[in-house]
XYZ file of C-alpha atoms in Angstrom:
699
model
C 65.657 283.917 8.941
C 62.948 282.033 9.945
C 62.521 280.370 6.915
C 66.221 279.439 7.316
C 66.235 278.083 10.493
C 62.670 275.945 10.389
C 64.091 273.176 8.340
C 67.448 272.810 10.839
C 64.869 272.558 13.500
C 62.921 269.964 12.002
C 65.856 267.660 11.115
C 66.818 268.341 14.929
C 63.435 267.230 16.048
C 63.418 263.692 13.483
C 67.266 263.160 15.063
C 65.569 262.768 18.308
C 62.686 261.052 17.731
C 64.994 258.470 15.782
C 67.586 258.395 18.801
C 64.513 257.727 20.951
C 63.243 254.792 18.845
C 66.627 253.307 18.756
C 66.768 253.589 22.260
C 63.709 252.071 23.071
C 64.434 249.266 20.839
C 67.708 248.974 22.494
C 66.285 248.621 25.785
C 63.616 246.151 24.448
C 66.689 244.018 23.465
C 68.258 244.567 26.529
C 65.070 243.777 29.206
C 64.500 240.443 26.789
C 61.118 241.996 26.128
C 60.684 240.877 22.635
C 62.193 236.940 23.159
C 59.305 237.196 26.189
C 56.582 238.087 23.274
C 57.876 235.381 20.841
C 57.747 232.582 23.510
C 54.814 234.155 25.077
C 52.778 233.721 21.993
C 54.407 230.362 20.729
C 53.443 228.527 24.340
C 49.988 230.090 23.960
C 49.693 228.616 20.379
C 51.005 225.303 21.243
C 48.452 225.471 24.802
C 45.346 226.357 22.589
C 45.828 223.582 20.388
C 46.581 220.725 23.004
C 43.412 222.627 24.928
C 41.585 222.113 21.697
C 42.289 218.237 21.208
C 41.780 217.450 25.273
C 38.428 219.535 25.407
C 36.945 217.616 22.220
C 37.807 214.676 23.567
C 36.220 215.476 26.979
C 33.991 216.400 25.155
C 33.389 219.827 27.267
C 31.050 222.686 26.470
C 32.218 224.747 23.636
C 33.120 228.014 25.807
C 35.969 226.346 27.830
C 38.094 226.570 24.311
C 37.091 230.024 24.076
C 37.806 230.610 27.753
C 41.485 229.105 27.330
C 42.004 231.272 24.601
C 40.741 234.367 25.926
C 42.943 233.880 29.244
C 46.008 233.396 27.026
C 45.340 236.495 25.067
C 44.519 238.603 28.817
C 48.228 237.019 30.160
C 49.855 238.903 26.785
C 50.227 242.039 28.320
C 50.931 240.895 31.678
C 53.623 238.827 30.545
C 55.697 241.652 28.548
C 55.363 244.394 31.413
C 56.945 241.589 33.790
C 59.313 241.038 30.988
C 60.102 244.563 31.083
C 60.303 245.268 34.993
C 62.453 241.536 35.405
C 65.254 239.732 34.482
C 66.294 235.946 35.777
C 69.586 235.697 36.937
C 71.872 233.455 38.423
C 70.404 234.396 41.790
C 66.674 234.287 40.955
C 64.656 236.830 39.792
C 65.994 240.871 39.966
C 65.059 243.690 39.271
C 66.076 244.863 35.800
C 68.340 248.375 35.747
C 66.330 251.257 34.209
C 69.406 252.743 32.698
C 72.022 250.524 30.947
C 75.768 251.749 31.290
C 74.877 255.482 32.582
C 77.992 257.413 32.669
C 79.361 259.089 35.900
C 79.108 262.680 36.484
C 83.088 262.515 36.980
C 83.473 261.602 33.603
C 81.540 263.552 31.377
C 83.973 265.403 28.800
C 84.762 269.400 28.929
C 82.195 271.254 27.314
C 79.752 269.680 28.230
C 76.512 270.896 29.862
C 76.781 273.229 32.923
C 75.467 271.920 35.692
C 72.098 273.619 35.852
C 71.533 272.511 32.652
C 72.544 269.543 33.137
C 69.332 267.037 32.452
C 68.265 265.387 36.077
C 70.068 262.108 37.115
C 67.664 259.008 36.436
C 67.361 257.081 39.425
C 68.911 253.486 39.845
C 66.850 250.889 40.429
C 69.918 248.957 41.795
C 72.869 250.271 43.226
C 75.944 248.439 41.679
C 78.696 247.638 44.046
C 82.234 249.044 43.377
C 84.023 245.884 44.147
C 81.710 243.106 43.041
C 79.045 244.714 40.436
C 76.714 242.559 41.728
C 73.057 244.148 42.630
C 71.912 244.759 45.713
C 70.131 242.507 47.710
C 67.508 244.718 48.821
C 66.622 245.641 45.081
C 66.882 241.498 44.019
C 63.154 240.145 44.348
C 62.636 236.180 45.167
C 61.231 233.607 42.229
C 58.379 232.958 44.453
C 57.679 236.256 44.867
C 57.129 236.588 41.147
C 55.599 233.331 41.211
C 53.026 234.299 43.523
C 52.935 237.654 41.318
C 51.560 235.937 38.101
C 49.341 233.265 39.923
C 47.456 236.257 41.609
C 46.796 238.079 38.036
C 45.707 234.536 36.340
C 43.704 233.708 39.278
C 41.625 237.736 38.817
C 41.401 237.139 35.324
C 39.693 234.015 35.712
C 37.768 234.955 38.144
C 36.451 238.316 36.166
C 35.587 236.285 33.155
C 33.658 233.512 34.895
C 31.855 236.534 37.216
C 31.213 237.383 33.649
C 29.974 234.516 32.197
C 27.804 234.083 35.277
C 26.067 237.599 34.337
C 25.580 236.660 31.402
C 24.284 233.353 32.196
C 21.559 235.101 34.658
C 20.799 237.638 32.184
C 19.860 234.740 29.667
C 17.802 232.923 32.915
C 16.041 236.002 33.027
C 15.563 237.088 29.134
C 14.470 233.153 28.635
C 10.973 233.779 31.351
C 10.436 236.956 29.102
C 10.461 235.211 25.991
C 8.452 231.793 26.228
C 6.710 230.434 23.379
C 4.454 227.570 22.608
C 4.017 225.839 18.835
C 0.757 225.590 18.137
C -0.423 223.129 15.683
C -4.094 224.170 14.369
C -6.808 221.823 12.086
C -6.938 223.071 9.014
C -10.662 223.635 7.284
C -10.806 220.248 5.631
C -9.411 218.449 8.399
C -8.086 215.321 7.212
C -5.845 213.075 9.196
C -3.489 213.670 6.155
C -3.235 217.485 6.743
C -3.504 216.980 10.409
C -0.350 214.889 9.998
C 1.228 217.225 8.032
C 0.861 220.439 10.727
C 1.977 218.174 13.494
C 5.554 217.590 10.988
C 5.772 221.100 10.695
C 5.499 222.562 13.697
C 7.384 219.770 15.488
C 10.321 220.466 13.726
C 9.884 224.091 13.898
C 9.557 223.552 18.395
C 12.760 221.035 18.184
C 14.743 223.839 16.609
C 13.573 226.458 18.860
C 13.719 224.722 21.726
C 17.733 224.786 21.011
C 17.661 228.700 20.893
C 19.131 230.157 23.759
C 17.577 233.032 25.497
C 13.951 231.307 25.169
C 11.386 228.881 27.201
C 9.893 226.348 24.745
C 6.823 224.537 26.114
C 6.920 220.702 25.242
C 5.705 219.410 21.727
C 3.158 216.802 23.383
C 1.548 219.965 25.861
C 1.374 221.634 22.539
C -0.591 218.693 21.345
C -2.953 218.613 24.147
C -4.461 221.601 22.882
C -5.399 220.995 19.255
C -8.904 221.134 18.877
C -9.258 222.102 22.214
C -10.873 225.647 21.192
C -9.774 227.862 23.593
C -8.109 231.382 23.002
C -4.487 231.917 22.096
C -4.727 234.225 25.163
C -6.113 231.484 27.373
C -3.398 228.913 26.376
C -1.156 231.236 26.673
C -2.111 232.421 30.201
C -2.165 228.487 31.207
C 1.129 227.422 30.035
C 2.284 230.579 30.963
C 4.042 231.430 27.525
C 4.384 235.470 26.564
C 4.476 234.595 22.686
C 2.327 231.447 20.567
C 3.381 230.328 17.012
C -0.014 229.192 15.244
C 0.713 226.616 11.998
C -2.160 225.293 9.957
C -1.197 223.234 6.499
C -2.352 221.528 3.857
C -1.125 219.574 1.088
C -3.134 220.765 -2.452
C -1.940 218.980 -5.506
C 1.151 217.825 -4.901
C 2.308 221.331 -3.186
C 2.565 222.159 0.434
C 0.307 225.412 1.559
C 1.560 226.248 5.425
C 0.761 229.272 6.889
C 2.373 230.725 10.341
C 2.185 233.480 12.641
C 3.516 234.642 15.939
C 1.675 236.533 18.145
C 2.326 238.148 21.372
C -0.389 236.936 23.890
C 0.013 240.166 26.217
C -1.754 242.261 23.690
C -3.368 239.955 20.937
C -1.062 242.005 18.358
C 0.542 239.904 15.371
C 4.343 239.781 15.191
C 4.768 237.787 12.177
C 3.147 235.988 9.926
C 3.892 234.108 6.508
C 1.900 231.732 3.805
C 4.352 229.504 1.941
C 3.028 227.203 -1.290
C 6.363 225.427 -2.152
C 6.936 221.657 -3.589
C 6.321 218.881 -0.725
C 10.274 217.947 -1.118
C 10.641 221.636 0.386
C 9.298 220.332 3.729
C 12.426 221.131 5.464
C 13.451 224.460 3.767
C 9.759 225.309 5.092
C 10.415 224.364 8.456
C 13.758 226.136 8.708
C 12.648 229.790 7.381
C 9.935 229.875 9.541
C 12.091 229.155 12.353
C 14.816 231.828 11.365
C 11.880 234.625 11.082
C 10.530 233.621 14.521
C 13.473 234.550 16.140
C 13.906 237.412 14.101
C 10.891 238.611 14.658
C 11.912 238.244 18.880
C 14.798 239.958 18.042
C 16.718 236.908 19.722
C 20.362 237.398 19.247
C 22.445 234.504 17.902
C 26.581 233.796 17.917
C 26.975 231.941 13.977
C 27.649 228.297 15.857
C 24.030 228.774 17.263
C 22.431 229.845 13.595
C 24.238 227.137 12.091
C 22.702 224.697 14.832
C 19.471 226.315 14.254
C 19.961 226.107 10.314
C 21.363 222.636 10.018
C 18.396 219.758 9.877
C 18.164 216.473 10.803
C 17.932 215.078 7.319
C 16.752 216.004 3.963
C 15.494 212.848 3.467
C 11.556 212.926 4.249
C 10.794 209.238 4.017
C 13.735 208.816 6.572
C 12.517 211.940 9.252
C 8.803 210.106 8.888
C 10.287 206.592 9.785
C 12.602 207.879 12.935
C 9.405 209.938 14.040
C 7.268 206.828 13.848
C 9.500 204.478 16.151
C 10.390 207.240 17.919
C 6.253 207.908 18.862
C 6.385 204.115 19.702
C 9.021 204.592 22.210
C 8.107 207.389 23.788
C 4.548 205.667 24.387
C 6.511 203.368 26.799
C 6.928 206.277 29.209
C 3.268 206.867 29.075
C 1.721 203.192 29.311
C 4.489 201.156 31.472
C 6.488 198.391 30.176
C 4.128 195.634 30.020
C 4.178 195.777 25.886
C 7.642 196.653 25.745
C 8.846 193.311 23.272
C 6.146 194.090 21.051
C 7.427 197.990 20.541
C 10.533 197.175 20.642
C 9.841 194.407 17.323
C 7.887 197.336 15.782
C 9.963 200.874 16.624
C 13.673 199.338 15.869
C 13.266 198.333 12.258
C 11.453 201.345 11.598
C 15.221 203.261 12.897
C 17.169 200.965 10.841
C 15.104 201.763 7.744
C 15.517 205.070 8.416
C 19.424 204.837 8.781
C 19.090 202.757 5.521
C 17.475 205.711 3.325
C 19.831 208.462 5.285
C 23.336 206.778 6.555
C 24.276 210.525 8.149
C 21.039 211.000 10.693
C 21.825 211.239 13.597
C 18.211 210.753 15.330
C 17.960 207.037 14.567
C 21.479 206.397 16.342
C 20.477 208.406 19.176
C 17.131 206.142 19.366
C 19.062 202.977 18.598
C 21.599 203.784 21.860
C 18.430 203.786 24.399
C 16.718 200.864 22.948
C 20.364 198.784 23.604
C 20.142 199.804 26.831
C 17.227 198.366 28.067
C 16.937 195.790 25.539
C 16.470 192.211 27.032
C 17.782 190.561 23.660
C 21.297 190.950 24.076
C 24.061 190.040 26.751
C 24.846 192.867 29.153
C 28.036 193.731 27.428
C 26.913 193.427 24.604
C 24.018 195.900 24.838
C 26.384 198.329 26.399
C 28.676 198.499 23.866
C 26.222 198.762 20.816
C 24.499 201.330 22.892
C 28.106 203.351 23.421
C 28.632 202.809 19.346
C 25.117 204.608 18.468
C 25.526 206.900 20.678
C 28.572 208.207 19.756
C 27.444 208.420 16.447
C 24.522 210.270 17.043
C 26.813 213.234 18.351
C 29.606 212.426 15.463
C 26.278 212.668 12.939
C 24.305 215.458 15.076
C 26.769 217.655 17.383
C 24.591 220.199 17.823
C 21.761 218.020 18.934
C 21.090 216.709 22.626
C 19.758 213.138 22.226
C 23.162 211.010 21.456
C 24.228 213.314 24.549
C 21.441 211.883 26.948
C 21.442 208.298 25.091
C 25.692 208.649 26.097
C 25.286 209.874 29.828
C 22.206 206.871 30.588
C 25.298 204.217 29.166
C 27.805 205.776 31.398
C 25.150 205.398 34.424
C 24.466 201.637 33.853
C 28.237 201.379 34.139
C 28.427 202.919 37.619
C 30.318 206.212 36.508
C 27.735 208.948 38.237
C 29.875 211.982 37.503
C 30.718 211.314 33.627
C 26.898 210.735 32.915
C 25.974 214.187 34.661
C 28.640 215.905 32.311
C 27.079 214.560 29.330
C 23.446 215.657 30.570
C 25.050 218.943 31.008
C 25.975 219.663 27.661
C 22.448 218.245 25.928
C 21.006 220.607 28.739
C 23.286 223.491 27.292
C 22.517 222.467 23.840
C 18.769 222.641 24.474
C 17.775 223.968 27.549
C 14.185 222.897 26.971
C 15.267 219.134 26.463
C 12.769 217.509 28.721
C 14.701 213.685 29.220
C 17.665 216.111 29.729
C 16.625 217.835 32.409
C 15.050 215.341 33.947
C 18.135 212.809 33.743
C 20.384 215.797 35.294
C 17.826 216.678 38.267
C 17.633 212.014 39.082
C 21.301 212.854 39.290
C 20.988 215.742 41.921
C 18.559 213.778 43.623
C 20.532 210.580 43.893
C 23.355 212.562 45.578
C 20.750 214.470 47.767
C 21.424 217.823 46.293
C 17.963 218.293 46.595
C 17.602 222.861 45.842
C 19.329 221.713 42.435
C 16.755 219.119 41.431
C 14.202 221.140 42.441
C 14.895 224.127 40.345
C 15.627 221.475 37.331
C 12.160 219.968 38.573
C 10.712 223.549 38.208
C 12.051 224.012 35.192
C 10.693 220.940 33.216
C 7.011 222.100 34.648
C 7.508 225.267 33.229
C 8.047 223.404 29.836
C 5.880 220.054 29.888
C 3.431 221.498 32.941
C 1.105 218.235 31.485
C 3.842 215.683 31.859
C 4.767 213.177 34.316
C 8.666 214.093 34.159
C 8.244 217.289 37.104
C 5.816 215.431 39.198
C 8.153 212.447 39.592
C 10.850 214.216 40.807
C 9.345 216.831 42.862
C 7.440 213.811 44.484
C 10.710 212.113 45.751
C 11.772 215.406 46.317
C 9.168 216.077 49.269
C 9.951 212.833 50.619
C 13.518 213.585 51.336
C 12.343 217.038 52.846
C 9.828 214.729 55.033
C 6.972 216.597 53.787
C 4.430 213.573 53.197
C 1.794 215.385 52.130
C 3.575 217.332 49.339
C 4.427 213.875 47.917
C 1.534 212.694 48.093
C 0.355 215.188 45.979
C 3.117 215.490 43.316
C 2.802 211.724 43.177
C -1.306 211.854 42.579
C -0.068 213.931 39.249
C 1.839 211.902 37.801
C -0.269 209.077 38.600
C -2.427 210.775 36.038
C 0.189 211.784 33.243
C 1.018 208.164 32.971
C -0.821 205.681 35.057
C 0.559 202.977 33.708
C 3.920 203.544 35.264
C 3.335 205.675 38.268
C 0.962 203.958 41.002
C -0.608 205.904 43.656
C -1.281 202.718 46.206
C 2.557 201.672 46.224
C 3.650 204.911 46.636
C 1.522 205.388 49.873
C 2.479 202.109 51.405
C 5.974 203.543 50.765
C 5.352 206.404 52.547
C 3.275 204.991 55.449
C 6.956 202.861 55.902
C 8.824 205.994 56.109
C 6.526 207.209 58.784
C 6.516 204.171 60.572
C 3.101 204.717 60.999
C 2.422 200.541 61.406
C -1.813 200.410 61.523
C -1.320 202.618 57.933
C 0.942 200.332 56.842
C -1.408 196.984 57.082
C -4.249 199.254 55.473
C -2.010 199.826 52.916
C -0.811 195.866 52.375
C -4.686 194.985 52.599
C -5.546 197.249 50.227
C -2.399 196.537 47.835
C -2.541 192.873 47.809
C -6.305 192.610 47.289
C -6.211 195.504 44.025
C -3.071 194.508 42.378
C -0.920 191.729 43.866
C 0.700 190.193 40.535
C 2.933 193.110 39.423
C 5.958 192.232 40.261
C 7.554 195.654 41.926
C 4.702 196.087 43.964
C 6.157 192.717 45.571
C 9.219 194.779 46.475
C 6.612 197.238 48.312
C 5.028 194.682 50.378
C 8.143 193.068 51.509
C 9.601 196.140 52.716
C 6.213 196.732 54.230
C 6.032 193.477 56.275
C 9.649 193.377 57.244
C 9.403 197.210 58.495
C 6.456 195.549 60.566
C 8.185 193.159 61.866
C 6.589 189.986 60.416
C 9.849 188.457 58.233
C 7.894 184.948 58.180
C 5.086 187.220 55.974
C 7.854 189.275 54.582
C 9.629 186.553 52.756
C 6.934 184.569 50.357
C 7.248 188.309 48.910
C 10.744 187.467 47.728
C 10.946 184.384 46.834
C 8.399 185.378 44.285
C 10.502 188.181 43.162
C 13.907 186.122 42.930
C 12.241 183.503 40.909
C 9.958 185.921 38.558
C 13.308 187.627 37.510
C 14.784 186.190 33.733
C 18.139 184.561 33.512
C 20.854 186.754 31.457
C 23.700 189.391 32.832
C 21.445 191.758 32.279
C 19.265 191.334 35.230
C 22.475 191.065 37.601
C 21.705 193.684 39.996
C 18.292 192.935 40.041
C 18.705 189.234 41.042
C 21.162 190.088 43.435
C 19.209 192.547 45.709
C 16.261 190.291 45.188
C 18.507 187.024 47.025
C 19.856 189.756 49.456
C 15.775 190.208 50.205
C 15.530 186.260 51.111
C 18.789 186.471 53.303
C 17.741 188.998 55.182
C 14.286 187.704 55.878
C 15.576 184.606 57.117
C 18.148 186.579 59.027
C 15.326 187.887 60.830
C 13.711 184.454 61.290
C 17.275 183.133 62.947
C 17.785 180.588 60.064
C 21.824 181.407 59.526
C 21.779 178.113 56.637
C 19.606 180.296 54.736
C 21.217 182.956 55.180
C 24.569 181.544 54.143
C 22.864 179.533 51.366
C 21.246 182.933 49.314
C 24.379 185.167 50.538
C 26.423 183.030 48.524
C 23.865 182.878 45.588
C 23.801 186.809 45.321
C 27.638 187.256 46.075
C 28.365 184.823 43.561
C 27.435 187.097 40.793
C 29.106 190.113 42.214
C 32.528 190.069 41.130
C 31.366 190.165 37.228
C 28.604 193.320 38.114
C 31.493 195.224 39.698
C 33.695 194.737 37.247
C 31.379 196.208 34.343
C 30.135 199.148 36.651
C 32.908 200.101 38.962
C 31.212 198.709 42.034
C 29.507 202.103 43.182
C 26.044 201.104 41.412
C 26.304 198.063 44.093
C 26.406 200.277 46.922
C 23.262 198.985 48.917
C 23.983 194.978 47.840
C 27.409 195.215 48.992
C 26.418 197.121 51.933
C 23.761 194.537 52.798
C 25.789 191.784 52.646
C 28.443 192.365 54.800
C 26.003 193.247 57.505
C 24.648 190.191 56.984
C 27.627 188.426 57.542
C 28.297 190.478 60.734
C 30.968 193.081 58.716
C 29.159 196.016 60.116
C 32.339 198.225 60.209
C 33.055 197.266 56.862
C 29.024 198.220 55.292
C 29.444 201.334 57.107
C 32.407 202.092 55.226
C 30.881 201.172 51.940
C 28.076 203.448 52.737
C 30.019 206.232 53.074
C 31.771 205.928 50.180
C 28.923 205.651 48.481
C 27.239 208.887 49.912
C 30.303 210.725 48.579
C 29.625 208.744 45.142
C 26.142 210.216 45.015
C 25.030 206.790 44.973
C 22.324 207.161 48.066
C 19.230 206.098 46.291
C 17.014 207.094 49.024
C 16.838 208.504 52.621
C 16.759 206.047 54.850
C 14.507 207.407 57.635
C 13.608 206.115 61.138
C 11.283 203.511 60.041
C 12.815 201.992 57.132
C 16.084 201.649 59.074
C 15.043 197.726 60.419
C 13.915 197.247 56.682
C 17.525 197.937 55.030
C 20.101 197.395 57.410
C 18.519 195.645 60.082
C 22.043 195.078 61.767
C 23.680 198.420 61.829
C 20.347 200.221 63.789
C 22.714 200.162 66.793
C 25.850 201.110 64.943
C 27.777 204.194 66.243
C 29.139 204.748 62.542
C 25.772 204.509 60.827
C 24.109 206.863 63.116
C 27.060 208.846 62.469
C 26.195 208.931 59.026
C 22.674 209.068 59.601
C 22.970 212.123 61.390
C 25.419 214.012 58.377
C 22.639 212.821 55.854
C 19.894 215.028 58.414
C 22.445 217.759 59.045
C 22.569 217.990 54.975
C 18.993 217.616 54.218
C 18.084 220.437 56.818
C 20.620 222.606 54.900
C 18.850 221.496 51.226
C 15.422 222.329 52.654
C 16.846 225.787 54.015
C 17.794 226.493 50.411
C 14.585 225.107 48.656
C 12.818 227.425 50.738
C 14.890 230.484 50.285
C 14.881 229.857 46.432
C 11.242 229.398 46.423
């Protein structure tokens, strides 16, 4: 009996399951869930394609597109859920009936199940009026309720993802502090210049590639070079640089072959984590550099995404001669930062041809394009528009050829800054820092952006980061000196300025800065003493004339200030590349005559300055002229317009320096008693107080 009944029961079970599946499919069609799924998928695909184009055009970080895709995928189950529960009818969004076409109990045919065996009635989500068949208004949800629910769900998902990314970034920063290293070039037994140059050639590229690896802090190559031949132990060097690991590299060229040794040492335990020797043909230099980098990453157990792996494995060029030419040109160019700009034309004449020769050997090499962009941003040889257009071309070409390299983004940011687009410049700098969190130039430029906006806490954070990566460089001390000025800490500012001067004596002079600080404090006796010292020690430096003018004006001596301003204006070369400097110098002359009460001379010099304003405003959006415009307006007696210009400049991030009480007379003598100007200064002071508190909390 059991054998006969089993198949029958089995068949009944199959029928029930098939029936249930049919009912589910029918219900999905009735509730339009399938249509919503297809429509959502099509819309999400279109949005992803558009986002891919738009986000790349805006040169936003790669994770932005990932965020869009993840958000679209996360929204899919919610779309299906809403489609199951709700429907859109002629009167708005309504709750869908739970059962379609339920049969009333009175209409059941005879022979049906008795009431005690009848399944319980399914509660109806909506009640239907016998007269109209319309859904009960009490059960109908208005459209705005549905919209609010959808928005809240997506905001919640977005915040969750953002929080996840924030936690991930915080974890990465913590990991970065735990894993830090310096790449040390070690002199070989031969000690020949050729072998020393080969060690630098290998080590610098390894350092550059490791610098682009997320999750590790890498000391700058300049700082690492200072330890070559020092005789210090590995542990001692690691302690001075505050790094946890040391990479040592030696190299020799023997009979046309390269013999390279590399090793990774845990500085805390002096234990070797990895070491390898390479004996290859000279043409395999870039392959050796890549293998060393990859081995170090594996030894440190760093996890890389596929994109980061490609970024690490891709050399800028495989042409050794092109690489050496670009490197030589870059060294000449970078020496300008340390030695000043007195020999700029000579350096330009030597370095620029090297970059072009490198491109002739390898047209696909991105680095020379980035340095050529930097050249066009500061050259005096061409009209302004020609220089800016050329800089933009080379910067974008560098990004196109080397999308994983930060140099092109830094150059493009400098170009946008020159045209007055501060926020766009900052966007490219953030991308550069994302690609290389140890890139000193990108970190310095981004910190300067925050400093101009008086966002001192963020500028200080970036400056401290630079100090870790390049402890003996001038970049971090110069930033920290400017930050301490705005915090009202003169002693701290002079301490950091002294360090910047020691690192780069050709660019940062301590005497002129001490004079500037005395003016900020309003210390008349100190200002006079500093003026006399500067005139005696370095009276022919052009930039000093600006400081001396400022100091004499602050002391109320326009007759003594005027010659410095006239001397500055006469020394500025012709050409539109110097328009902004020329306008500022002429306004200083006009200001001195205003203080002397000579209205005719004020009108003359204002007319000269204002003649160049439209041309400069057209090419830099007017923002880079905040101070000049405000000064001209105030000297014309248009004080309300001058204050409005300063207010707009503050919001746009063009407040170049905090006007302390001691310099109000110098900068805007006609505005000292203007209520709007005082309100602006109070706003700035309150903002700086908040920034000081944040810096104290961070430290």
